[in-house]
mmCIF file of C-alpha atoms in Angstrom:
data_model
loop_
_atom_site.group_PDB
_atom_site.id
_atom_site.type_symbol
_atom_site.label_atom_id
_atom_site.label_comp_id
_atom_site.label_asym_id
_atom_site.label_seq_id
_atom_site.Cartn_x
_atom_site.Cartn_y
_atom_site.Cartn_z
ATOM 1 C CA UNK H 1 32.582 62.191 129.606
ATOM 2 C CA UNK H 2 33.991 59.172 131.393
ATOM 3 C CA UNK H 3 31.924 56.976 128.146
ATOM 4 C CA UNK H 4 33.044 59.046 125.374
ATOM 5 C CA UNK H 5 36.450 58.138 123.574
ATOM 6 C CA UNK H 6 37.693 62.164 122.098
ATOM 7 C CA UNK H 7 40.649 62.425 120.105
ATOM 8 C CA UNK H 8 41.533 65.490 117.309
ATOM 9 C CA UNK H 9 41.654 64.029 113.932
ATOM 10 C CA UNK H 10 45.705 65.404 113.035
ATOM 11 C CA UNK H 11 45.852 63.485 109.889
ATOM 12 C CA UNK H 12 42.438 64.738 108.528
ATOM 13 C CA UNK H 13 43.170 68.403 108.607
ATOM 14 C CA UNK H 14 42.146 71.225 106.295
ATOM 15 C CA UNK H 15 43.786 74.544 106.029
ATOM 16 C CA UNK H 16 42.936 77.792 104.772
ATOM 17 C CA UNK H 17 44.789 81.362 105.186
ATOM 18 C CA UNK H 18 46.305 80.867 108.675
ATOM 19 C CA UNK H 19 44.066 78.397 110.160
ATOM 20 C CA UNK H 20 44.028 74.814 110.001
ATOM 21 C CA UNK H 21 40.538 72.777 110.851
ATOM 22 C CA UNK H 22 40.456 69.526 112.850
ATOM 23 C CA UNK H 23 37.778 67.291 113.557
ATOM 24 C CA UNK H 24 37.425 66.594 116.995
ATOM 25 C CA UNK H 25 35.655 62.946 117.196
ATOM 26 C CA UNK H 26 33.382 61.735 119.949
ATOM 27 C CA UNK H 27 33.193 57.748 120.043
ATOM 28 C CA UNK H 28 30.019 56.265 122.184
ATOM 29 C CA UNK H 29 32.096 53.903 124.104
ATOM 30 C CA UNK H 30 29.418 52.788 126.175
ATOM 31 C CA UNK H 31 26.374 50.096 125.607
ATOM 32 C CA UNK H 32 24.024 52.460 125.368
ATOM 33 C CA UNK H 33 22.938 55.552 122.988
ATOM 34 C CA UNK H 34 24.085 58.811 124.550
ATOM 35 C CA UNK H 35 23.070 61.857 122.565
ATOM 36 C CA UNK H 36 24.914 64.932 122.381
ATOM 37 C CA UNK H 37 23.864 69.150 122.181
ATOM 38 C CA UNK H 38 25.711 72.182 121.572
ATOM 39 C CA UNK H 39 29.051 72.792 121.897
ATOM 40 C CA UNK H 40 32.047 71.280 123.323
ATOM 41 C CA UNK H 41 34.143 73.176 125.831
ATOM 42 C CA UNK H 42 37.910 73.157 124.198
ATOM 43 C CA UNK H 43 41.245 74.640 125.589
ATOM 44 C CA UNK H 44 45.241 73.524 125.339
ATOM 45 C CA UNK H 45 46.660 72.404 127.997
ATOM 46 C CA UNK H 46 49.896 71.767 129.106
ATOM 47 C CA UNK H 47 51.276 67.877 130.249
ATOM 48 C CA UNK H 48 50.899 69.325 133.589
ATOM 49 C CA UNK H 49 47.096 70.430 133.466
ATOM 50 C CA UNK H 50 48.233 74.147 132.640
ATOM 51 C CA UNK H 51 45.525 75.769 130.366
ATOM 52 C CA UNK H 52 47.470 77.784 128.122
ATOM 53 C CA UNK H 53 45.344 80.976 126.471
ATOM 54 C CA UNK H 54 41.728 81.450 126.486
ATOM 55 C CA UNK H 55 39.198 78.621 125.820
ATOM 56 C CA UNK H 56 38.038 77.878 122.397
ATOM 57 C CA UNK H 57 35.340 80.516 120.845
ATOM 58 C CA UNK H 58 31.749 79.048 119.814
ATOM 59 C CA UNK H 59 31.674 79.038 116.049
ATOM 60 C CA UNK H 60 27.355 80.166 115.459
ATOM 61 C CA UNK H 61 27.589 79.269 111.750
ATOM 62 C CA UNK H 62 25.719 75.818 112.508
ATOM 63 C CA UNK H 63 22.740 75.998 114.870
ATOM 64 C CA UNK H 64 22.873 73.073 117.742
ATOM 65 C CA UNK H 65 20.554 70.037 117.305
ATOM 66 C CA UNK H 66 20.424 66.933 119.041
ATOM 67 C CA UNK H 67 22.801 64.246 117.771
ATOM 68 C CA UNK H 68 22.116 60.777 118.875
ATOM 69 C CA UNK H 69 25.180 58.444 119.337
ATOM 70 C CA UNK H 70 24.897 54.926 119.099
ATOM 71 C CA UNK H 71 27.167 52.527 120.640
ATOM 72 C CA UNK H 72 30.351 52.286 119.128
ATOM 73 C CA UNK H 73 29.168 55.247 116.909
ATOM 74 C CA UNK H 74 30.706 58.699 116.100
ATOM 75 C CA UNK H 75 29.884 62.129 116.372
ATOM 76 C CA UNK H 76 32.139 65.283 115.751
ATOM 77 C CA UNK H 77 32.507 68.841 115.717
ATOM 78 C CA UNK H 78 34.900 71.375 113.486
ATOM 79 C CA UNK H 79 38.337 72.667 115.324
ATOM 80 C CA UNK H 80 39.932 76.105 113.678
ATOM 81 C CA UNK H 81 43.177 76.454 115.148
ATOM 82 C CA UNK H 82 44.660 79.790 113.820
ATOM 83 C CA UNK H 83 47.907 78.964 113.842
ATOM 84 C CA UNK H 84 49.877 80.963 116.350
ATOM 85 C CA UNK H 85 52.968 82.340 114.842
ATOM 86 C CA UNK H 86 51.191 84.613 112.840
ATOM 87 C CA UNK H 87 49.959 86.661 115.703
ATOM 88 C CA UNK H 88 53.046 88.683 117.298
ATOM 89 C CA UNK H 89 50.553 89.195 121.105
ATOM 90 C CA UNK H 90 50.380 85.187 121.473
ATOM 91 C CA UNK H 91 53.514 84.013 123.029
ATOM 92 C CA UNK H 92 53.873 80.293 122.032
ATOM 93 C CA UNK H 93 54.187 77.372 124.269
ATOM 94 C CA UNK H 94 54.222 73.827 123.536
ATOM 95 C CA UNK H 95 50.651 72.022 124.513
ATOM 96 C CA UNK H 96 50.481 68.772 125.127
ATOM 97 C CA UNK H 97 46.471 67.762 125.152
ATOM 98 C CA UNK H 98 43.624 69.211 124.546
ATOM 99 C CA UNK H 99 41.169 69.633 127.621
ATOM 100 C CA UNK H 100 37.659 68.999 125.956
ATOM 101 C CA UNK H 101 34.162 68.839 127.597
ATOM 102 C CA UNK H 102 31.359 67.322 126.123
ATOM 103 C CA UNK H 103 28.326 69.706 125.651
ATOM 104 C CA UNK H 104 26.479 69.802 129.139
ATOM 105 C CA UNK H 105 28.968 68.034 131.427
ATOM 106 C CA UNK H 106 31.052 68.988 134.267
ATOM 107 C CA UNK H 107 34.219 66.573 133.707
ATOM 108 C CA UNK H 108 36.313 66.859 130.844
ATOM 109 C CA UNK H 109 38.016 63.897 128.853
ATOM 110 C CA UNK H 110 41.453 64.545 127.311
ATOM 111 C CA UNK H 111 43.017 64.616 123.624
ATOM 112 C CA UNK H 112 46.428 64.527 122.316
ATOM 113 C CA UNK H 113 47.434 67.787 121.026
ATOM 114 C CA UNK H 114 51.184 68.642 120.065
ATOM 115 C CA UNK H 115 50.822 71.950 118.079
ATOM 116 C CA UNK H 116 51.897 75.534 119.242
ATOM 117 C CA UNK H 117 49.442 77.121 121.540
ATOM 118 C CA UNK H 118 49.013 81.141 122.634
ATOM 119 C CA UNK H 119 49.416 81.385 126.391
ATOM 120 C CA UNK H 120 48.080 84.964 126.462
ATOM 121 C CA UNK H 121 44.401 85.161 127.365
ATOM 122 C CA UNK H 122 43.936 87.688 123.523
ATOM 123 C CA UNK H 123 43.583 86.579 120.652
ATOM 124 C CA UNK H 124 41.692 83.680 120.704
ATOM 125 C CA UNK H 125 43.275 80.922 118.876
ATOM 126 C CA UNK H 126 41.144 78.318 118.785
ATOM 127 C CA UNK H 127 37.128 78.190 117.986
ATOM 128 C CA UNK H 128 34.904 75.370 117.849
ATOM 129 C CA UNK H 129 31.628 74.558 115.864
ATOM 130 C CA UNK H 130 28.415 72.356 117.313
ATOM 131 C CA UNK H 131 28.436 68.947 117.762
ATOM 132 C CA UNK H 132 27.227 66.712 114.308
ATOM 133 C CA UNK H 133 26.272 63.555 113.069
ATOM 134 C CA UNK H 134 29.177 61.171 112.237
ATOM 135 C CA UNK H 135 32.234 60.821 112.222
ATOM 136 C CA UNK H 136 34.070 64.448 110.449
ATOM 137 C CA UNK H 137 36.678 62.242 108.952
ATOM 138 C CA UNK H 138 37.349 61.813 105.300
ATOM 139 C CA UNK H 139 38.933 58.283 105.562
ATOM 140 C CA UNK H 140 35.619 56.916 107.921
ATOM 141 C CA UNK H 141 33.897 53.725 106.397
#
């Protein structure tokens, strides 16, 4: 984790009937290629290192394949956020990162994350697809 650069894409959202997607990006910040499997661990988190609601679901529609990162390079995978005034049993609390592990690891790295989170444990808010290729941005050169 400690080589990875992670931050959630705000500004290249996508939205559909109460959920918004982010892409969560995954820079190589390292000098040498790191590759990545599976899925990310994701939860909100409170400026305090609160966890606030359940951890992110796995979203199944992609299967997992190895992604190679180069140096410098980008990988990313797809955040749905269901956005949590439209669920009455969520209780919303301001987050202030999210806590995100990279697929296998055992230390997290930490993202900026300012949106409304659900600090009960049901429903589950947030869900999280596998790890791709690239960077999941719109605006990427």
């Amino acid at each position: 984790a400690s080589d990875l650069g992670v931050w959630a894409a705000a500004d290249q959202s996508n939205g559909t009937a109460g959920s918004i997607y982010y892409p969560l990006e995954f820079t190589n910040l390292s000098s040498h290629t790191c590759y990545l499997y599976g899925f990310p661990g994701v939860s909100a988190v409170t400026l305090a290192g609160q966890q606030l609601g359940a951890a992110a679901s796995w979203d199944h529609a992609s299967p997992p394949a190895i992604v190679n990162v180069a140096p410098g390079g980008t990988a990313h995978a797809m955040l749905q956020y269901v956005v949590v005034q439209v669920s009455p049993q969520c209780r919303p609390a301001a987050a202030g990162e999210l806590r995100i592990y990279p697929p296998d690891q055992r230390s997290a790295t930490h993202a900026f994350w300012d949106l409304q989170s659900c600090t009960a444990a049901s429903p589950v808010y947030l869900s999280v697809g596998v790890i791709q290729p690239g960077p999941g941005t719109r605006n990427s050169a």
